[in-house]
Amino acid sequence: NHVVQYDSSRQVFWTRHDNNLMREYWVNDVHKTDTVLRDINITQVFIDSEGNTWFGSSGNGLYKYFVQDFDRCASKTLTQVYAIQKDKDGASWIGSGNQGLWQIHKGKVRKFDVGDVTENGITSIALSPAGDVWMGAFGGLGKYKKET
């Protein structure tokens, strides 16, 4: 299995075999493996400060794992997730492969088109100390200045 992410706070390895996502851990020196998602191509993993683990996929959207359960998040049009970040206000910023920049905050979902088709393919996100959202896209680099 290929390691996708290690969660040091829970001592859990998130691994992938084919298009299956597994959770691997040890109990009393015994290795355990749980298959938690089947036939989902995971492209991004993000562990937030609240202990949630977010998974972006290519074609199946965004998933949030908490405690021992999954929740599919956001919108059915958000299918290709390549970047995930959480800002200091608790808003989650999502970069999609073809649908631009998304924000999930306090139960509300907002979508931001950032330009033409090539610019809407966001592959990475970084947050500045001022709260601006920097995006790496197929078409170049962009910045969303957060509203105050």
XYZ file of N, CA and C in Angstrom:
444
model
N 0.835 -1.191 0.000
C 0.000 0.000 0.000
C 0.874 1.246 0.000
N 0.411 2.279 -0.667
C 1.122 3.546 -0.727
C 0.606 4.463 0.383
N 1.502 5.044 1.153
C 1.111 5.962 2.218
C 0.719 7.299 1.599
N -0.475 7.775 1.928
C -0.978 9.046 1.442
C -0.737 10.132 2.490
N -0.934 9.795 3.763
C -0.788 10.761 4.848
C -0.587 10.012 6.153
N 0.212 10.584 7.058
C 0.355 10.045 8.401
C -0.214 11.054 9.381
N -1.148 10.631 10.220
C -1.753 11.465 11.251
C -1.043 11.154 12.564
N -0.083 12.007 12.931
C 0.724 11.744 14.117
C -0.076 11.882 15.408
N -1.125 12.678 15.424
C -1.917 12.831 16.646
C -2.710 11.564 16.970
N -3.110 10.821 15.950
C -3.862 9.580 16.153
C -3.030 8.327 15.860
N -1.823 8.538 15.370
C -0.938 7.448 14.965
C -1.632 6.513 13.966
N -2.139 7.157 12.917
C -2.858 6.448 11.857
C -2.190 6.762 10.527
N -1.973 5.721 9.728
C -1.523 5.893 8.355
C -2.745 5.805 7.449
N -2.895 6.796 6.558
C -3.899 6.723 5.502
C -3.154 6.217 4.273
N -3.570 5.083 3.758
C -2.876 4.472 2.626
C -3.863 4.225 1.487
N -3.283 3.962 0.314
C -4.108 3.724 -0.866
C -3.599 2.494 -1.586
N -4.517 1.656 -2.000
C -4.220 0.521 -2.867
C -5.242 0.558 -3.994
N -4.750 0.678 -5.222
C -5.631 0.932 -6.367
C -6.432 2.195 -6.057
N -7.745 2.161 -6.134
C -8.579 3.323 -5.806
C -9.326 3.123 -4.496
N -8.727 2.370 -3.578
C -9.315 2.168 -2.261
C -8.481 2.913 -1.220
N -9.143 3.585 -0.303
C -8.477 4.304 0.780
C -8.582 3.469 2.053
N -7.420 3.263 2.679
C -7.385 2.468 3.903
C -6.874 3.294 5.072
N -7.291 2.899 6.252
C -6.818 3.462 7.512
C -6.048 2.353 8.213
N -4.747 2.576 8.450
C -3.910 1.549 9.069
C -3.397 2.049 10.410
N -3.453 1.165 11.402
C -3.071 1.525 12.761
C -2.692 0.265 13.535
N -2.230 0.458 14.745
C -1.828 -0.676 15.581
C -2.604 -0.643 16.884
N -3.054 -1.821 17.325
C -3.711 -1.999 18.615
C -3.000 -3.149 19.314
N -2.385 -2.862 20.464
C -1.645 -3.895 21.210
C -0.658 -4.637 20.320
N 0.110 -3.878 19.541
C 1.136 -4.412 18.644
C 0.583 -5.280 17.510
N -0.709 -5.185 17.243
C -1.330 -5.907 16.129
C -1.717 -4.885 15.060
N -1.234 -5.108 13.836
C -1.524 -4.210 12.721
C -2.956 -4.426 12.236
N -3.714 -3.327 12.131
C -5.105 -3.376 11.668
C -5.233 -2.520 10.410
N -6.091 -2.942 9.494
C -6.373 -2.185 8.276
C -7.872 -2.157 8.048
N -8.409 -0.942 7.900
C -9.824 -0.770 7.570
C -9.914 -0.093 6.210
N -10.701 -0.656 5.301
C -10.986 0.024 4.030
C -12.127 0.988 4.294
N -11.881 2.276 4.088
C -12.892 3.272 4.429
C -13.577 3.889 3.208
N -12.914 3.895 2.056
C -13.544 4.336 0.805
C -13.122 3.389 -0.307
N -14.062 2.999 -1.127
C -13.771 2.113 -2.250
C -14.004 2.860 -3.569
N -13.152 2.545 -4.533
C -13.280 3.093 -5.888
C -13.305 4.622 -5.919
N -12.480 5.249 -5.082
C -12.350 6.701 -5.039
C -10.870 7.036 -5.224
N -10.546 7.870 -6.213
C -9.165 8.277 -6.468
C -8.848 9.507 -5.616
N -8.146 9.303 -4.493
C -7.807 10.384 -3.567
C -6.622 11.174 -4.114
N -6.770 12.514 -4.171
C -5.708 13.383 -4.690
C -5.112 14.281 -3.627
N -5.812 14.488 -2.496
C -5.355 15.428 -1.476
C -5.851 14.987 -0.111
N -4.994 15.130 0.911
C -5.370 14.842 2.293
C -4.982 16.046 3.137
N -5.887 16.462 4.031
C -5.612 17.580 4.924
C -6.201 17.269 6.287
N -5.393 17.391 7.339
C -5.858 17.179 8.709
C -5.966 18.551 9.368
N -7.177 18.911 9.809
C -7.358 20.248 10.381
C -7.144 20.249 11.892
N -7.194 21.431 12.486
C -6.917 21.591 13.914
C -8.018 21.016 14.798
N -9.170 20.709 14.233
C -10.277 20.123 14.994
C -10.246 18.602 14.978
N -9.253 18.015 14.300
C -9.138 16.568 14.251
C -9.862 15.914 13.090
N -10.437 16.708 12.206
C -11.082 16.160 11.012
C -10.025 15.881 9.955
N -10.229 14.848 9.179
C -9.364 14.547 8.053
C -10.178 14.738 6.786
N -9.687 15.613 5.906
C -10.366 15.947 4.659
C -9.684 15.222 3.507
N -10.477 14.666 2.597
C -9.956 13.965 1.429
C -10.550 14.585 0.176
N -9.683 15.034 -0.714
C -10.109 15.503 -2.019
C -9.924 14.375 -3.019
N -10.820 14.282 -3.975
C -10.743 13.198 -4.954
C -10.783 13.753 -6.371
N -10.422 12.914 -7.295
C -10.516 13.244 -8.707
C -11.771 12.584 -9.252
N -12.844 13.350 -9.311
C -14.080 12.846 -9.882
C -15.189 12.578 -8.888
N -14.891 12.496 -7.577
C -15.925 12.194 -6.596
C -16.064 13.245 -5.500
N -15.383 14.370 -5.628
C -15.596 15.468 -4.707
C -14.767 15.431 -3.440
N -15.324 16.022 -2.409
C -14.653 16.250 -1.135
C -15.326 15.430 -0.043
N -14.521 14.801 0.801
C -15.023 14.009 1.920
C -14.378 14.492 3.205
N -15.144 14.446 4.293
C -14.616 14.780 5.612
C -14.794 13.564 6.511
N -13.688 13.106 7.107
C -13.707 11.971 8.022
C -13.603 12.514 9.436
N -14.556 12.155 10.277
C -14.510 12.556 11.673
C -14.992 11.395 12.523
N -14.354 11.228 13.652
C -14.560 10.113 14.558
C -14.399 8.820 13.759
N -15.471 8.198 13.341
C -15.384 6.988 12.532
C -16.415 7.031 11.412
N -16.617 8.198 10.836
C -17.660 8.341 9.833
C -17.201 9.304 8.740
N -17.793 9.179 7.560
C -17.513 10.067 6.441
C -18.736 10.895 6.128
N -18.481 12.089 5.617
C -19.532 12.972 5.160
C -19.076 13.563 3.837
N -19.873 13.418 2.799
C -19.531 14.060 1.531
C -19.930 15.513 1.639
N -19.025 16.390 1.298
C -19.203 17.820 1.558
C -19.448 18.613 0.290
N -19.936 19.816 0.505
C -20.037 20.857 -0.507
C -21.125 20.562 -1.522
N -20.782 20.531 -2.779
C -21.740 20.522 -3.870
C -21.452 19.362 -4.811
N -22.479 18.889 -5.489
C -22.275 17.820 -6.465
C -21.459 18.290 -7.658
N -21.376 19.604 -7.877
C -20.558 20.108 -8.978
C -19.085 20.189 -8.609
N -18.776 20.077 -7.322
C -17.383 20.046 -6.872
C -16.935 18.593 -6.884
N -16.339 18.178 -8.007
C -15.985 16.766 -8.153
C -14.486 16.509 -8.106
N -13.676 17.422 -8.614
C -12.222 17.219 -8.655
C -11.560 18.151 -7.648
N -11.069 17.592 -6.547
C -10.458 18.387 -5.481
C -8.966 18.125 -5.464
N -8.169 19.209 -5.624
C -6.714 19.082 -5.662
C -6.000 19.831 -4.549
N -6.698 20.716 -3.831
C -6.040 21.485 -2.775
C -7.036 21.783 -1.662
N -6.547 21.724 -0.403
C -7.384 22.012 0.763
C -6.536 22.775 1.780
N -7.076 23.875 2.291
C -6.444 24.615 3.380
C -7.540 25.152 4.293
N -7.199 25.385 5.546
C -8.142 25.977 6.497
C -7.512 27.240 7.057
N -8.276 28.358 7.043
C -7.713 29.622 7.522
C -7.944 29.801 9.016
N -7.405 30.884 9.566
C -7.467 31.116 11.009
C -8.880 31.399 11.511
N -9.809 31.732 10.603
C -11.200 31.953 10.976
C -12.037 30.680 10.897
N -11.411 29.572 10.494
C -12.110 28.297 10.410
C -12.718 27.996 9.059
N -12.509 28.859 8.075
C -13.038 28.609 6.732
C -12.137 27.615 6.003
N -12.736 26.663 5.336
C -11.991 25.719 4.505
C -11.981 26.243 3.079
N -10.794 26.276 2.474
C -10.613 26.720 1.092
C -10.279 25.503 0.251
N -11.017 25.313 -0.835
C -10.893 24.126 -1.675
C -10.531 24.558 -3.089
N -9.496 23.949 -3.638
C -9.133 24.178 -5.027
C -9.592 23.004 -5.863
N -10.379 23.280 -6.889
C -10.904 22.189 -7.714
C -10.168 22.124 -9.047
N -10.272 20.974 -9.679
C -9.593 20.761 -10.945
C -10.198 21.521 -12.107
N -11.468 21.913 -11.979
C -12.114 22.590 -13.101
C -13.218 23.566 -12.690
N -13.423 23.757 -11.397
C -14.520 24.600 -10.935
C -14.065 25.761 -10.052
N -12.794 26.130 -10.120
C -12.312 27.302 -9.402
C -12.081 27.087 -7.918
N -12.215 28.164 -7.168
C -11.958 28.197 -5.731
C -13.280 28.111 -4.975
N -13.301 27.315 -3.910
C -14.491 27.143 -3.084
C -14.142 27.485 -1.648
N -15.153 27.965 -0.909
C -14.995 28.217 0.515
C -16.166 27.568 1.248
N -15.844 26.842 2.327
C -16.872 26.283 3.203
C -16.640 26.904 4.569
N -17.645 27.642 5.057
C -17.498 28.321 6.345
C -18.855 28.412 7.033
N -18.922 27.907 8.241
C -20.138 27.952 9.062
C -21.340 27.393 8.306
N -21.125 26.280 7.615
C -22.204 25.600 6.911
C -22.576 26.176 5.564
N -21.935 27.254 5.147
C -22.240 27.869 3.855
C -21.135 27.544 2.861
N -21.530 27.279 1.622
C -20.594 26.963 0.552
C -20.628 28.098 -0.468
N -19.445 28.633 -0.789
C -19.326 29.675 -1.803
C -18.349 29.224 -2.873
N -18.655 29.581 -4.121
C -17.789 29.246 -5.251
C -17.287 30.537 -5.879
N -15.975 30.562 -6.201
C -15.363 31.725 -6.830
C -14.748 31.290 -8.152
N -15.278 31.789 -9.257
C -14.625 31.572 -10.544
C -13.424 32.501 -10.589
N -12.300 31.997 -11.031
C -11.088 32.812 -11.019
C -10.593 33.167 -12.413
N -11.336 32.836 -13.427
C -10.916 33.178 -14.779
C -11.424 32.177 -15.778
N -10.638 31.976 -16.839
C -11.053 31.028 -17.868
C -10.833 29.588 -17.383
N -11.089 28.641 -18.250
C -11.033 27.223 -17.880
C -9.675 26.831 -17.312
N -8.574 27.298 -17.909
C -7.253 26.900 -17.409
C -6.966 27.509 -16.047
N -7.491 28.696 -15.785
C -7.266 29.331 -14.487
C -8.144 28.730 -13.401
N -9.252 28.086 -13.756
C -10.142 27.468 -12.782
C -9.654 26.101 -12.320
N -8.550 25.610 -12.856
C -7.954 24.353 -12.411
C -6.936 24.633 -11.322
N -7.364 24.678 -10.061
C -6.495 25.058 -8.945
C -5.866 23.816 -8.333
N -4.541 23.788 -8.318
C -3.820 22.608 -7.831
C -3.165 22.808 -6.477
N -3.042 24.057 -6.013
C -2.457 24.296 -4.693
C -3.002 25.594 -4.116
N -3.020 25.657 -2.777
C -3.496 26.840 -2.064
C -2.530 27.123 -0.921
N -2.215 28.400 -0.731
C -1.434 28.845 0.425
C -2.122 30.083 0.996
N -2.058 30.230 2.318
C -2.693 31.358 2.987
C -1.627 32.309 3.507
N -1.827 33.609 3.274
C -0.881 34.609 3.766
C -1.255 34.987 5.202
N -0.338 35.588 5.951
C -0.670 36.049 7.306
C -1.820 37.063 7.329
N -1.980 37.817 6.252
C -3.074 38.797 6.162
C -4.415 38.149 5.823
N -4.407 36.854 5.504
C -5.642 36.154 5.178
C -5.926 36.036 3.697
N -5.027 36.526 2.851
C -5.216 36.368 1.409
C -5.009 34.908 1.015
N -5.722 34.487 -0.002
C -5.636 33.112 -0.486
C -4.870 33.115 -1.806
N -3.709 32.491 -1.809
C -2.902 32.358 -3.021
C -3.200 31.005 -3.645
N -3.354 30.992 -4.981
C -3.712 29.774 -5.698
C -2.714 29.490 -6.802
N -2.256 28.264 -6.870
C -1.506 27.797 -8.018
C -2.488 27.092 -8.937
N -2.549 27.537 -10.170
C -3.524 26.988 -11.114
C -2.813 26.493 -12.363
N -3.538 25.753 -13.189
C -2.967 25.277 -14.446
C -2.476 26.449 -15.285
N -3.163 27.600 -15.184
C -2.819 28.768 -15.983
C -1.901 29.763 -15.307
N -1.446 29.505 -14.079
C -0.539 30.436 -13.402
C -0.870 30.608 -11.938
N -0.449 31.743 -11.378
C -0.611 32.058 -9.959
C -1.659 33.137 -9.804
N -2.518 32.995 -8.768
C -3.539 33.994 -8.519
C -3.698 34.267 -7.036
N -4.372 35.380 -6.711
C -4.589 35.751 -5.321
C -6.019 36.220 -5.142
N -6.667 35.706 -4.094
C -7.982 36.181 -3.683
C -7.777 36.976 -2.412
N -8.111 38.255 -2.454
C -7.969 39.108 -1.273
C -9.224 38.928 -0.422
N -9.025 38.379 0.758
C -10.141 38.066 1.647
C -10.858 39.339 2.064
N -12.194 39.265 2.066
C -13.008 40.406 2.471
C -12.869 40.627 3.960
N -12.832 41.883 4.379
C -12.698 42.188 5.813
C -13.980 42.770 6.356
